[in-house]
mmCIF file of C-alpha atoms in Angstrom:
data_model
loop_
_atom_site.group_PDB
_atom_site.id
_atom_site.type_symbol
_atom_site.label_atom_id
_atom_site.label_comp_id
_atom_site.label_asym_id
_atom_site.label_seq_id
_atom_site.Cartn_x
_atom_site.Cartn_y
_atom_site.Cartn_z
ATOM 1 C CA UNK A 1 36.029 14.766 -42.536
ATOM 2 C CA UNK A 2 33.521 11.900 -42.504
ATOM 3 C CA UNK A 3 30.609 14.313 -42.748
ATOM 4 C CA UNK A 4 32.323 16.130 -45.615
ATOM 5 C CA UNK A 5 32.895 12.829 -47.448
ATOM 6 C CA UNK A 6 29.231 11.878 -46.869
ATOM 7 C CA UNK A 7 28.135 15.241 -48.285
ATOM 8 C CA UNK A 8 30.418 14.840 -51.304
ATOM 9 C CA UNK A 9 29.024 11.404 -52.160
ATOM 10 C CA UNK A 10 25.461 12.595 -51.543
ATOM 11 C CA UNK A 11 25.962 15.404 -54.066
ATOM 12 C CA UNK A 12 27.830 13.168 -56.515
ATOM 13 C CA UNK A 13 24.946 10.665 -56.409
ATOM 14 C CA UNK A 14 22.338 13.392 -56.969
ATOM 15 C CA UNK A 15 24.431 14.752 -59.843
ATOM 16 C CA UNK A 16 24.639 11.258 -61.358
ATOM 17 C CA UNK A 17 20.925 10.485 -61.030
ATOM 18 C CA UNK A 18 19.724 13.819 -62.440
ATOM 19 C CA UNK A 19 22.610 14.743 -64.756
ATOM 20 C CA UNK A 20 23.390 17.858 -62.728
ATOM 21 C CA UNK A 21 26.805 18.606 -64.150
ATOM 22 C CA UNK A 22 27.292 21.820 -62.147
ATOM 23 C CA UNK A 23 26.757 19.894 -58.932
ATOM 24 C CA UNK A 24 29.284 17.294 -60.096
ATOM 25 C CA UNK A 25 31.783 20.063 -60.789
ATOM 26 C CA UNK A 26 31.253 21.385 -57.262
ATOM 27 C CA UNK A 27 32.041 17.945 -55.834
ATOM 28 C CA UNK A 28 35.249 17.852 -57.881
ATOM 29 C CA UNK A 29 36.262 21.334 -56.740
ATOM 30 C CA UNK A 30 35.391 20.487 -53.126
ATOM 31 C CA UNK A 31 37.669 17.463 -52.858
ATOM 32 C CA UNK A 32 40.705 19.562 -52.035
ATOM 33 C CA UNK A 33 39.066 20.720 -48.790
ATOM 34 C CA UNK A 34 38.947 17.085 -47.619
ATOM 35 C CA UNK A 35 42.611 16.588 -48.583
ATOM 36 C CA UNK A 36 43.493 19.697 -46.562
ATOM 37 C CA UNK A 37 41.607 18.281 -43.573
ATOM 38 C CA UNK A 38 43.641 15.070 -43.883
ATOM 39 C CA UNK A 39 46.906 17.009 -43.746
ATOM 40 C CA UNK A 40 45.545 18.984 -40.782
ATOM 41 C CA UNK A 41 44.637 15.770 -38.895
ATOM 42 C CA UNK A 42 48.140 14.464 -39.410
ATOM 43 C CA UNK A 43 49.633 17.752 -38.202
ATOM 44 C CA UNK A 44 47.486 17.809 -35.051
ATOM 45 C CA UNK A 45 48.183 14.113 -34.419
ATOM 46 C CA UNK A 46 51.946 14.605 -34.821
ATOM 47 C CA UNK A 47 51.861 17.606 -32.478
ATOM 48 C CA UNK A 48 49.931 15.541 -29.937
ATOM 49 C CA UNK A 49 52.581 12.812 -30.097
ATOM 50 C CA UNK A 50 55.360 15.368 -29.806
ATOM 51 C CA UNK A 51 54.055 17.548 -26.986
ATOM 52 C CA UNK A 52 51.865 15.222 -24.929
ATOM 53 C CA UNK A 53 53.492 11.768 -25.271
ATOM 54 C CA UNK A 54 50.102 10.059 -24.976
ATOM 55 C CA UNK A 55 49.881 6.506 -23.619
ATOM 56 C CA UNK A 56 47.367 3.636 -23.712
ATOM 57 C CA UNK A 57 43.943 4.693 -25.025
ATOM 58 C CA UNK A 58 45.108 8.209 -25.868
ATOM 59 C CA UNK A 59 47.987 6.852 -27.937
ATOM 60 C CA UNK A 60 45.642 4.433 -29.715
ATOM 61 C CA UNK A 61 43.281 7.332 -30.431
ATOM 62 C CA UNK A 62 46.045 9.362 -32.077
ATOM 63 C CA UNK A 63 47.289 6.408 -34.145
ATOM 64 C CA UNK A 64 43.710 5.584 -35.178
ATOM 65 C CA UNK A 65 43.139 9.203 -36.209
ATOM 66 C CA UNK A 66 46.174 9.068 -38.510
ATOM 67 C CA UNK A 67 44.955 5.862 -40.131
ATOM 68 C CA UNK A 68 41.275 6.880 -40.321
ATOM 69 C CA UNK A 69 42.133 10.191 -41.973
ATOM 70 C CA UNK A 70 43.699 8.294 -44.900
ATOM 71 C CA UNK A 71 40.551 6.201 -45.269
ATOM 72 C CA UNK A 72 38.272 9.241 -45.231
ATOM 73 C CA UNK A 73 40.478 11.093 -47.724
ATOM 74 C CA UNK A 74 40.015 8.070 -49.978
ATOM 75 C CA UNK A 75 36.220 8.238 -49.469
ATOM 76 C CA UNK A 76 36.402 11.810 -50.771
ATOM 77 C CA UNK A 77 38.411 10.612 -53.786
ATOM 78 C CA UNK A 78 35.741 8.008 -54.563
ATOM 79 C CA UNK A 79 32.982 10.663 -54.458
ATOM 80 C CA UNK A 80 35.202 12.688 -56.807
ATOM 81 C CA UNK A 81 35.475 9.718 -59.194
ATOM 82 C CA UNK A 82 31.663 9.406 -59.333
ATOM 83 C CA UNK A 83 31.432 13.126 -60.131
ATOM 84 C CA UNK A 84 34.105 12.770 -62.832
ATOM 85 C CA UNK A 85 32.105 10.045 -64.599
ATOM 86 C CA UNK A 86 29.048 12.351 -64.526
ATOM 87 C CA UNK A 87 31.074 15.142 -66.159
ATOM 88 C CA UNK A 88 32.661 12.813 -68.730
ATOM 89 C CA UNK A 89 29.309 11.413 -69.887
ATOM 90 C CA UNK A 90 27.399 14.730 -69.807
ATOM 91 C CA UNK A 91 24.983 15.494 -71.486
ATOM 92 C CA UNK A 92 24.319 11.732 -71.624
ATOM 93 C CA UNK A 93 23.196 10.171 -68.340
ATOM 94 C CA UNK A 94 25.942 8.116 -66.676
ATOM 95 C CA UNK A 95 23.437 5.400 -65.724
ATOM 96 C CA UNK A 96 20.899 3.444 -67.765
ATOM 97 C CA UNK A 97 17.359 3.335 -66.303
ATOM 98 C CA UNK A 98 17.644 -0.345 -65.247
ATOM 99 C CA UNK A 99 20.158 0.398 -62.500
ATOM 100 C CA UNK A 100 18.953 3.810 -61.276
ATOM 101 C CA UNK A 101 17.051 2.357 -58.317
ATOM 102 C CA UNK A 102 20.009 0.220 -57.265
ATOM 103 C CA UNK A 103 22.355 3.186 -57.375
ATOM 104 C CA UNK A 104 19.844 5.327 -55.490
ATOM 105 C CA UNK A 105 19.936 2.686 -52.756
ATOM 106 C CA UNK A 106 23.718 2.267 -52.858
ATOM 107 C CA UNK A 107 24.123 6.032 -52.625
ATOM 108 C CA UNK A 108 21.773 6.330 -49.651
ATOM 109 C CA UNK A 109 23.439 3.394 -47.904
ATOM 110 C CA UNK A 110 26.973 4.695 -48.488
ATOM 111 C CA UNK A 111 26.083 8.174 -47.206
ATOM 112 C CA UNK A 112 24.383 6.618 -44.179
ATOM 113 C CA UNK A 113 27.503 4.541 -43.468
ATOM 114 C CA UNK A 114 29.706 7.639 -43.621
ATOM 115 C CA UNK A 115 27.383 9.562 -41.270
ATOM 116 C CA UNK A 116 27.290 6.627 -38.838
ATOM 117 C CA UNK A 117 31.089 6.408 -38.970
ATOM 118 C CA UNK A 118 31.185 10.144 -38.161
ATOM 119 C CA UNK A 119 28.862 9.515 -35.208
ATOM 120 C CA UNK A 120 31.055 6.625 -33.977
ATOM 121 C CA UNK A 121 34.129 8.871 -34.170
ATOM 122 C CA UNK A 122 32.280 11.662 -32.318
ATOM 123 C CA UNK A 123 30.503 9.593 -29.658
ATOM 124 C CA UNK A 124 33.033 6.731 -29.380
ATOM 125 C CA UNK A 125 29.947 4.509 -29.179
ATOM 126 C CA UNK A 126 31.317 1.023 -29.792
ATOM 127 C CA UNK A 127 27.874 -0.563 -30.086
ATOM 128 C CA UNK A 128 26.920 1.768 -32.930
ATOM 129 C CA UNK A 129 30.001 0.551 -34.824
ATOM 130 C CA UNK A 130 28.423 -2.905 -35.016
ATOM 131 C CA UNK A 131 25.516 -1.453 -37.026
ATOM 132 C CA UNK A 132 27.918 -0.486 -39.772
ATOM 133 C CA UNK A 133 28.729 -4.105 -40.483
ATOM 134 C CA UNK A 134 25.044 -4.858 -41.183
ATOM 135 C CA UNK A 135 24.806 -1.815 -43.484
ATOM 136 C CA UNK A 136 27.958 -2.911 -45.266
ATOM 137 C CA UNK A 137 26.475 -6.385 -45.796
ATOM 138 C CA UNK A 138 23.455 -4.711 -47.420
ATOM 139 C CA UNK A 139 25.862 -2.789 -49.661
ATOM 140 C CA UNK A 140 27.613 -6.015 -50.682
ATOM 141 C CA UNK A 141 24.245 -7.544 -51.632
ATOM 142 C CA UNK A 142 23.439 -4.513 -53.830
ATOM 143 C CA UNK A 143 26.940 -4.625 -55.325
ATOM 144 C CA UNK A 144 26.658 -8.309 -56.185
ATOM 145 C CA UNK A 145 23.179 -7.756 -57.611
ATOM 146 C CA UNK A 146 24.644 -5.176 -59.978
ATOM 147 C CA UNK A 147 26.815 -7.896 -61.509
ATOM 148 C CA UNK A 148 23.769 -10.135 -61.985
ATOM 149 C CA UNK A 149 22.152 -7.281 -63.927
ATOM 150 C CA UNK A 150 25.302 -6.713 -65.998
ATOM 151 C CA UNK A 151 25.885 -10.400 -66.732
ATOM 152 C CA UNK A 152 22.302 -10.961 -67.923
ATOM 153 C CA UNK A 153 22.410 -11.880 -71.629
ATOM 154 C CA UNK A 154 19.511 -9.461 -72.159
ATOM 155 C CA UNK A 155 21.596 -6.450 -70.975
ATOM 156 C CA UNK A 156 20.739 -3.994 -73.767
ATOM 157 C CA UNK A 157 23.354 -1.259 -73.332
ATOM 158 C CA UNK A 158 26.540 -2.812 -74.598
ATOM 159 C CA UNK A 159 30.043 -2.767 -73.209
ATOM 160 C CA UNK A 160 30.815 0.967 -72.704
ATOM 161 C CA UNK A 161 27.836 1.499 -70.367
ATOM 162 C CA UNK A 162 28.633 -1.772 -68.579
ATOM 163 C CA UNK A 163 32.192 -0.555 -67.941
ATOM 164 C CA UNK A 164 30.868 2.675 -66.387
ATOM 165 C CA UNK A 165 28.349 0.823 -64.235
ATOM 166 C CA UNK A 166 31.035 -1.655 -63.097
ATOM 167 C CA UNK A 167 33.365 1.111 -61.950
ATOM 168 C CA UNK A 168 30.618 3.253 -60.406
ATOM 169 C CA UNK A 169 29.312 0.283 -58.409
ATOM 170 C CA UNK A 170 32.830 -0.411 -57.215
ATOM 171 C CA UNK A 171 33.273 3.202 -56.065
ATOM 172 C CA UNK A 172 30.190 2.917 -53.828
ATOM 173 C CA UNK A 173 31.243 -0.451 -52.448
ATOM 174 C CA UNK A 174 34.761 0.812 -51.643
ATOM 175 C CA UNK A 175 33.375 4.000 -50.070
ATOM 176 C CA UNK A 176 31.262 1.840 -47.752
ATOM 177 C CA UNK A 177 34.241 -0.403 -46.899
ATOM 178 C CA UNK A 178 36.326 2.601 -45.892
ATOM 179 C CA UNK A 179 33.497 3.904 -43.656
ATOM 180 C CA UNK A 180 33.467 0.543 -41.847
ATOM 181 C CA UNK A 181 37.248 0.694 -41.409
ATOM 182 C CA UNK A 182 36.967 4.190 -39.905
ATOM 183 C CA UNK A 183 34.371 2.991 -37.385
ATOM 184 C CA UNK A 184 36.478 -0.085 -36.575
ATOM 185 C CA UNK A 185 39.546 2.058 -35.977
ATOM 186 C CA UNK A 186 37.539 4.006 -33.402
ATOM 187 C CA UNK A 187 36.522 0.736 -31.743
ATOM 188 C CA UNK A 188 40.186 -0.190 -31.576
ATOM 189 C CA UNK A 189 41.056 3.215 -30.084
ATOM 190 C CA UNK A 190 38.379 2.893 -27.387
ATOM 191 C CA UNK A 191 38.793 -0.773 -26.497
ATOM 192 C CA UNK A 192 42.266 -1.792 -27.633
ATOM 193 C CA UNK A 193 40.621 -4.704 -29.448
ATOM 194 C CA UNK A 194 39.836 -5.242 -33.119
ATOM 195 C CA UNK A 195 36.013 -5.302 -33.499
ATOM 196 C CA UNK A 196 35.976 -9.023 -34.401
ATOM 197 C CA UNK A 197 37.463 -9.826 -31.006
ATOM 198 C CA UNK A 198 34.699 -8.084 -29.035
ATOM 199 C CA UNK A 199 31.854 -10.341 -27.871
ATOM 200 C CA UNK A 200 28.512 -8.519 -28.253
ATOM 201 C CA UNK B 1 55.690 -5.981 -46.677
ATOM 202 C CA UNK B 2 56.314 -4.263 -50.025
ATOM 203 C CA UNK B 3 58.354 -7.190 -51.280
ATOM 204 C CA UNK B 4 55.637 -9.602 -50.140
ATOM 205 C CA UNK B 5 52.983 -7.563 -51.958
ATOM 206 C CA UNK B 6 55.174 -7.503 -55.083
ATOM 207 C CA UNK B 7 55.570 -11.290 -54.884
ATOM 208 C CA UNK B 8 51.814 -11.765 -54.411
ATOM 209 C CA UNK B 9 50.957 -9.688 -57.482
ATOM 210 C CA UNK B 10 53.706 -11.374 -59.502
ATOM 211 C CA UNK B 11 52.206 -14.775 -58.717
ATOM 212 C CA UNK B 12 48.634 -13.577 -59.239
ATOM 213 C CA UNK B 13 49.596 -12.228 -62.677
ATOM 214 C CA UNK B 14 51.320 -15.488 -63.649
ATOM 215 C CA UNK B 15 48.269 -17.415 -62.429
ATOM 216 C CA UNK B 16 46.010 -15.169 -64.505
ATOM 217 C CA UNK B 17 48.064 -15.397 -67.685
ATOM 218 C CA UNK B 18 48.510 -19.177 -67.589
ATOM 219 C CA UNK B 19 45.357 -20.265 -65.718
ATOM 220 C CA UNK B 20 47.390 -21.684 -62.861
ATOM 221 C CA UNK B 21 44.618 -22.039 -60.322
ATOM 222 C CA UNK B 22 46.841 -23.632 -57.636
ATOM 223 C CA UNK B 23 49.142 -20.639 -57.776
ATOM 224 C CA UNK B 24 46.127 -18.321 -57.456
ATOM 225 C CA UNK B 25 44.989 -20.286 -54.407
ATOM 226 C CA UNK B 26 48.443 -19.843 -52.864
ATOM 227 C CA UNK B 27 48.205 -16.078 -53.355
ATOM 228 C CA UNK B 28 44.816 -16.081 -51.626
ATOM 229 C CA UNK B 29 46.120 -18.169 -48.727
ATOM 230 C CA UNK B 30 49.215 -15.989 -48.438
ATOM 231 C CA UNK B 31 47.372 -12.697 -47.984
ATOM 232 C CA UNK B 32 46.946 -13.242 -44.264
ATOM 233 C CA UNK B 33 50.719 -13.100 -43.783
ATOM 234 C CA UNK B 34 50.717 -9.539 -45.173
ATOM 235 C CA UNK B 35 47.829 -8.573 -42.860
ATOM 236 C CA UNK B 36 49.801 -9.969 -39.918
ATOM 237 C CA UNK B 37 52.815 -7.875 -40.958
ATOM 238 C CA UNK B 38 50.593 -4.782 -41.006
ATOM 239 C CA UNK B 39 49.453 -5.431 -37.445
ATOM 240 C CA UNK B 40 53.082 -6.039 -36.451
ATOM 241 C CA UNK B 41 54.205 -2.713 -37.983
ATOM 242 C CA UNK B 42 51.515 -0.895 -36.021
ATOM 243 C CA UNK B 43 52.577 -2.658 -32.829
ATOM 244 C CA UNK B 44 56.258 -1.788 -33.299
ATOM 245 C CA UNK B 45 55.350 1.792 -34.269
ATOM 246 C CA UNK B 46 53.127 2.224 -31.220
ATOM 247 C CA UNK B 47 55.842 0.823 -28.958
ATOM 248 C CA UNK B 48 58.345 3.215 -30.517
ATOM 249 C CA UNK B 49 56.030 6.152 -29.780
ATOM 250 C CA UNK B 50 55.460 4.931 -26.247
ATOM 251 C CA UNK B 51 58.995 4.089 -25.168
ATOM 252 C CA UNK B 52 61.172 6.411 -27.251
ATOM 253 C CA UNK B 53 59.073 9.575 -27.729
ATOM 254 C CA UNK B 54 60.681 10.211 -31.134
ATOM 255 C CA UNK B 55 60.895 13.761 -32.482
ATOM 256 C CA UNK B 56 61.407 15.423 -35.894
ATOM 257 C CA UNK B 57 62.511 12.958 -38.608
ATOM 258 C CA UNK B 58 62.175 9.951 -36.306
ATOM 259 C CA UNK B 59 58.601 10.889 -35.462
ATOM 260 C CA UNK B 60 57.785 11.409 -39.146
ATOM 261 C CA UNK B 61 59.307 8.011 -39.912
ATOM 262 C CA UNK B 62 57.063 6.283 -37.359
ATOM 263 C CA UNK B 63 53.930 8.112 -38.569
ATOM 264 C CA UNK B 64 54.829 7.309 -42.193
ATOM 265 C CA UNK B 65 55.321 3.651 -41.307
ATOM 266 C CA UNK B 66 51.814 3.500 -39.831
ATOM 267 C CA UNK B 67 50.303 5.052 -42.943
ATOM 268 C CA UNK B 68 52.434 3.113 -45.431
ATOM 269 C CA UNK B 69 51.571 -0.213 -43.794
ATOM 270 C CA UNK B 70 47.878 0.407 -44.571
ATOM 271 C CA UNK B 71 48.719 1.113 -48.211
ATOM 272 C CA UNK B 72 50.823 -2.035 -48.545
ATOM 273 C CA UNK B 73 48.159 -4.170 -46.852
ATOM 274 C CA UNK B 74 45.792 -2.839 -49.516
ATOM 275 C CA UNK B 75 48.299 -3.790 -52.259
ATOM 276 C CA UNK B 76 48.160 -7.346 -50.902
ATOM 277 C CA UNK B 77 44.345 -7.223 -51.024
ATOM 278 C CA UNK B 78 44.466 -6.158 -54.672
ATOM 279 C CA UNK B 79 46.779 -9.088 -55.566
ATOM 280 C CA UNK B 80 44.268 -11.291 -53.719
ATOM 281 C CA UNK B 81 41.410 -9.873 -55.824
ATOM 282 C CA UNK B 82 43.293 -10.722 -59.047
ATOM 283 C CA UNK B 83 43.803 -14.270 -57.761
ATOM 284 C CA UNK B 84 40.107 -14.534 -56.828
ATOM 285 C CA UNK B 85 39.049 -13.659 -60.384
ATOM 286 C CA UNK B 86 41.399 -16.383 -61.684
ATOM 287 C CA UNK B 87 39.769 -18.941 -59.354
ATOM 288 C CA UNK B 88 36.225 -17.794 -60.179
ATOM 289 C CA UNK B 89 36.738 -18.099 -63.937
ATOM 290 C CA UNK B 90 38.744 -21.344 -63.836
ATOM 291 C CA UNK B 91 38.952 -23.451 -66.044
ATOM 292 C CA UNK B 92 38.153 -20.568 -68.400
ATOM 293 C CA UNK B 93 40.943 -17.992 -68.799
ATOM 294 C CA UNK B 94 40.202 -14.736 -66.988
ATOM 295 C CA UNK B 95 41.570 -12.706 -69.911
ATOM 296 C CA UNK B 96 40.790 -12.758 -73.615
ATOM 297 C CA UNK B 97 43.842 -12.942 -75.933
ATOM 298 C CA UNK B 98 43.494 -9.272 -77.054
ATOM 299 C CA UNK B 99 44.522 -7.902 -73.673
ATOM 300 C CA UNK B 100 47.088 -10.487 -72.541
ATOM 301 C CA UNK B 101 50.051 -8.385 -73.622
ATOM 302 C CA UNK B 102 48.709 -5.285 -71.894
ATOM 303 C CA UNK B 103 48.164 -7.167 -68.662
ATOM 304 C CA UNK B 104 51.614 -8.732 -68.920
ATOM 305 C CA UNK B 105 52.999 -5.196 -69.074
ATOM 306 C CA UNK B 106 50.756 -3.868 -66.313
ATOM 307 C CA UNK B 107 51.755 -6.783 -64.102
ATOM 308 C CA UNK B 108 55.486 -6.249 -64.706
ATOM 309 C CA UNK B 109 55.147 -2.506 -64.125
ATOM 310 C CA UNK B 110 53.127 -2.899 -60.926
ATOM 311 C CA UNK B 111 55.577 -5.435 -59.485
ATOM 312 C CA UNK B 112 58.488 -3.155 -60.436
ATOM 313 C CA UNK B 113 56.775 -0.231 -58.673
ATOM 314 C CA UNK B 114 56.315 -2.271 -55.511
ATOM 315 C CA UNK B 115 59.955 -3.398 -55.552
ATOM 316 C CA UNK B 116 61.141 0.182 -56.110
ATOM 317 C CA UNK B 117 58.912 1.342 -53.247
ATOM 318 C CA UNK B 118 60.525 -1.355 -51.080
ATOM 319 C CA UNK B 119 63.944 -0.061 -52.108
ATOM 320 C CA UNK B 120 62.943 3.537 -51.281
ATOM 321 C CA UNK B 121 61.739 2.412 -47.844
ATOM 322 C CA UNK B 122 64.977 0.464 -47.281
ATOM 323 C CA UNK B 123 67.481 2.985 -48.675
ATOM 324 C CA UNK B 124 65.539 6.204 -47.924
ATOM 325 C CA UNK B 125 66.771 7.293 -51.362
ATOM 326 C CA UNK B 126 64.589 10.277 -52.159
ATOM 327 C CA UNK B 127 65.780 10.509 -55.768
ATOM 328 C CA UNK B 128 64.682 6.956 -56.480
ATOM 329 C CA UNK B 129 61.175 7.918 -55.340
ATOM 330 C CA UNK B 130 60.925 10.267 -58.310
ATOM 331 C CA UNK B 131 61.316 7.302 -60.674
ATOM 332 C CA UNK B 132 58.094 5.840 -59.357
ATOM 333 C CA UNK B 133 56.099 8.749 -60.727
ATOM 334 C CA UNK B 134 57.326 8.030 -64.258
ATOM 335 C CA UNK B 135 56.481 4.331 -63.868
ATOM 336 C CA UNK B 136 53.051 5.254 -62.560
ATOM 337 C CA UNK B 137 52.474 7.491 -65.595
ATOM 338 C CA UNK B 138 53.280 4.494 -67.808
ATOM 339 C CA UNK B 139 50.729 2.468 -65.831
ATOM 340 C CA UNK B 140 48.091 5.149 -66.360
ATOM 341 C CA UNK B 141 48.749 5.050 -70.115
ATOM 342 C CA UNK B 142 48.273 1.255 -70.153
ATOM 343 C CA UNK B 143 45.158 1.582 -67.988
ATOM 344 C CA UNK B 144 43.613 4.168 -70.309
ATOM 345 C CA UNK B 145 44.523 2.079 -73.336
ATOM 346 C CA UNK B 146 42.566 -0.802 -71.828
ATOM 347 C CA UNK B 147 39.421 1.329 -71.978
ATOM 348 C CA UNK B 148 40.085 2.126 -75.642
ATOM 349 C CA UNK B 149 40.198 -1.619 -76.306
ATOM 350 C CA UNK B 150 37.007 -2.227 -74.312
ATOM 351 C CA UNK B 151 35.089 0.657 -75.883
ATOM 352 C CA UNK B 152 35.931 -0.424 -79.433
ATOM 353 C CA UNK B 153 32.691 -1.408 -81.197
ATOM 354 C CA UNK B 154 34.486 -4.488 -82.531
ATOM 355 C CA UNK B 155 35.123 -5.868 -78.993
ATOM 356 C CA UNK B 156 34.068 -9.479 -79.550
ATOM 357 C CA UNK B 157 33.745 -10.822 -75.992
ATOM 358 C CA UNK B 158 30.573 -9.258 -74.690
ATOM 359 C CA UNK B 159 29.796 -7.663 -71.362
ATOM 360 C CA UNK B 160 30.814 -10.317 -68.785
ATOM 361 C CA UNK B 161 34.419 -10.472 -70.008
ATOM 362 C CA UNK B 162 34.499 -6.662 -70.278
ATOM 363 C CA UNK B 163 33.419 -6.386 -66.629
ATOM 364 C CA UNK B 164 36.252 -8.711 -65.546
ATOM 365 C CA UNK B 165 38.815 -6.827 -67.625
ATOM 366 C CA UNK B 166 37.582 -3.476 -66.251
ATOM 367 C CA UNK B 167 37.989 -4.597 -62.647
ATOM 368 C CA UNK B 168 41.300 -6.397 -63.213
ATOM 369 C CA UNK B 169 42.771 -3.323 -64.909
ATOM 370 C CA UNK B 170 41.603 -1.200 -62.009
ATOM 371 C CA UNK B 171 43.291 -3.553 -59.495
ATOM 372 C CA UNK B 172 46.655 -3.092 -61.238
ATOM 373 C CA UNK B 173 46.247 0.659 -61.474
ATOM 374 C CA UNK B 174 45.322 0.969 -57.793
ATOM 375 C CA UNK B 175 48.200 -1.331 -56.773
ATOM 376 C CA UNK B 176 50.597 1.005 -58.599
ATOM 377 C CA UNK B 177 49.034 4.095 -56.984
ATOM 378 C CA UNK B 178 49.532 2.641 -53.512
ATOM 379 C CA UNK B 179 53.195 1.854 -54.297
ATOM 380 C CA UNK B 180 53.721 5.510 -55.241
ATOM 381 C CA UNK B 181 52.052 6.643 -52.012
ATOM 382 C CA UNK B 182 54.359 4.354 -49.992
ATOM 383 C CA UNK B 183 57.442 5.857 -51.671
ATOM 384 C CA UNK B 184 56.080 9.384 -51.155
ATOM 385 C CA UNK B 185 55.494 8.733 -47.479
ATOM 386 C CA UNK B 186 59.151 7.778 -47.176
ATOM 387 C CA UNK B 187 60.125 11.029 -48.913
ATOM 388 C CA UNK B 188 58.012 12.878 -46.385
ATOM 389 C CA UNK B 189 59.652 10.989 -43.508
ATOM 390 C CA UNK B 190 63.151 11.808 -44.766
ATOM 391 C CA UNK B 191 62.635 15.409 -45.849
ATOM 392 C CA UNK B 192 59.560 16.662 -44.001
ATOM 393 C CA UNK B 193 58.199 17.774 -47.376
ATOM 394 C CA UNK B 194 55.571 16.267 -49.634
ATOM 395 C CA UNK B 195 57.326 15.079 -52.838
ATOM 396 C CA UNK B 196 55.584 17.739 -54.991
ATOM 397 C CA UNK B 197 57.259 20.435 -52.905
ATOM 398 C CA UNK B 198 60.796 19.141 -53.558
ATOM 399 C CA UNK B 199 62.613 20.776 -56.476
ATOM 400 C CA UNK B 200 64.610 18.136 -58.377
#
């Protein structure tokens, strides 16, 4: 699921940067597959609870899977929202040139966070989960910088473009937040502790 | 939790409409109590899985509680975000006069949705859950109308205020969405069906 969400946002970002409306449409059509995966995770998790009565770490793993699947489904929705803005603005570009570089970076960072979260889920490597916090801090810096750009009195694009940029920036920031939550839920499953409580 | 989230957004909205910064600060301080409730729900749910090995509807109820608690925690976060904007803009009002009425309505609707979701959770009344969809449609209409106001070439307040209004409107719309999800999870717990699959 995490890899699928990363792929969706990667494509949505490419579609946004290069006005590739077909690619955006593919992201929109592909979202249902992630929703189906979420339902499947819940089914498997419920069956595991029913037939295996897991305890301790196994029980935490199942509970974490249920919670993480909601977060990753939401990551897919956010990629979908980016793609929808691309389609709505087509054939106009969704982004003005001033913020292209920032969004290129936010896109790369968000995709990287999702792939790292996938790796944490796969490897149950608790130390790797710590890296996600640093990446998320970098995302917050980019997100805040976007507001500095928007609030500048010399912003030349008016309100409608500013509204789009505000929402798009928020989609990337939320996507990154959810990736961190997914990694943290794995940490909780492995250790029984919230990440903040683990001395590293 | 739902009632607490409703109360938080009710206070945050009042703080926003009347620049009551103390009230906004209380909302911010109060968010932790909702986070603590979320952790408590997960603890009780995990204990229930461990000691009672629930099956069928009971198992669905426990799984739904785990998922719903994440959604309601998020509703609390969104009320917190509204309160944070109030504090950041103080002593300036966060909202220009043109959109006060719309936000008054969005606030009332969002709080009503959260209280109805609480009632669905409490009563397990599946029919009441259907009402939330109609309320959420009304919220979407208000949310879309906000963009019409912002996109109007005669918008007199410039980009910074438009950015605030964009984000604030999104917080209310997301809060309402989460309330609907909470009610739908209860429907799933009671019936074993997603709400869309139930003929009413």
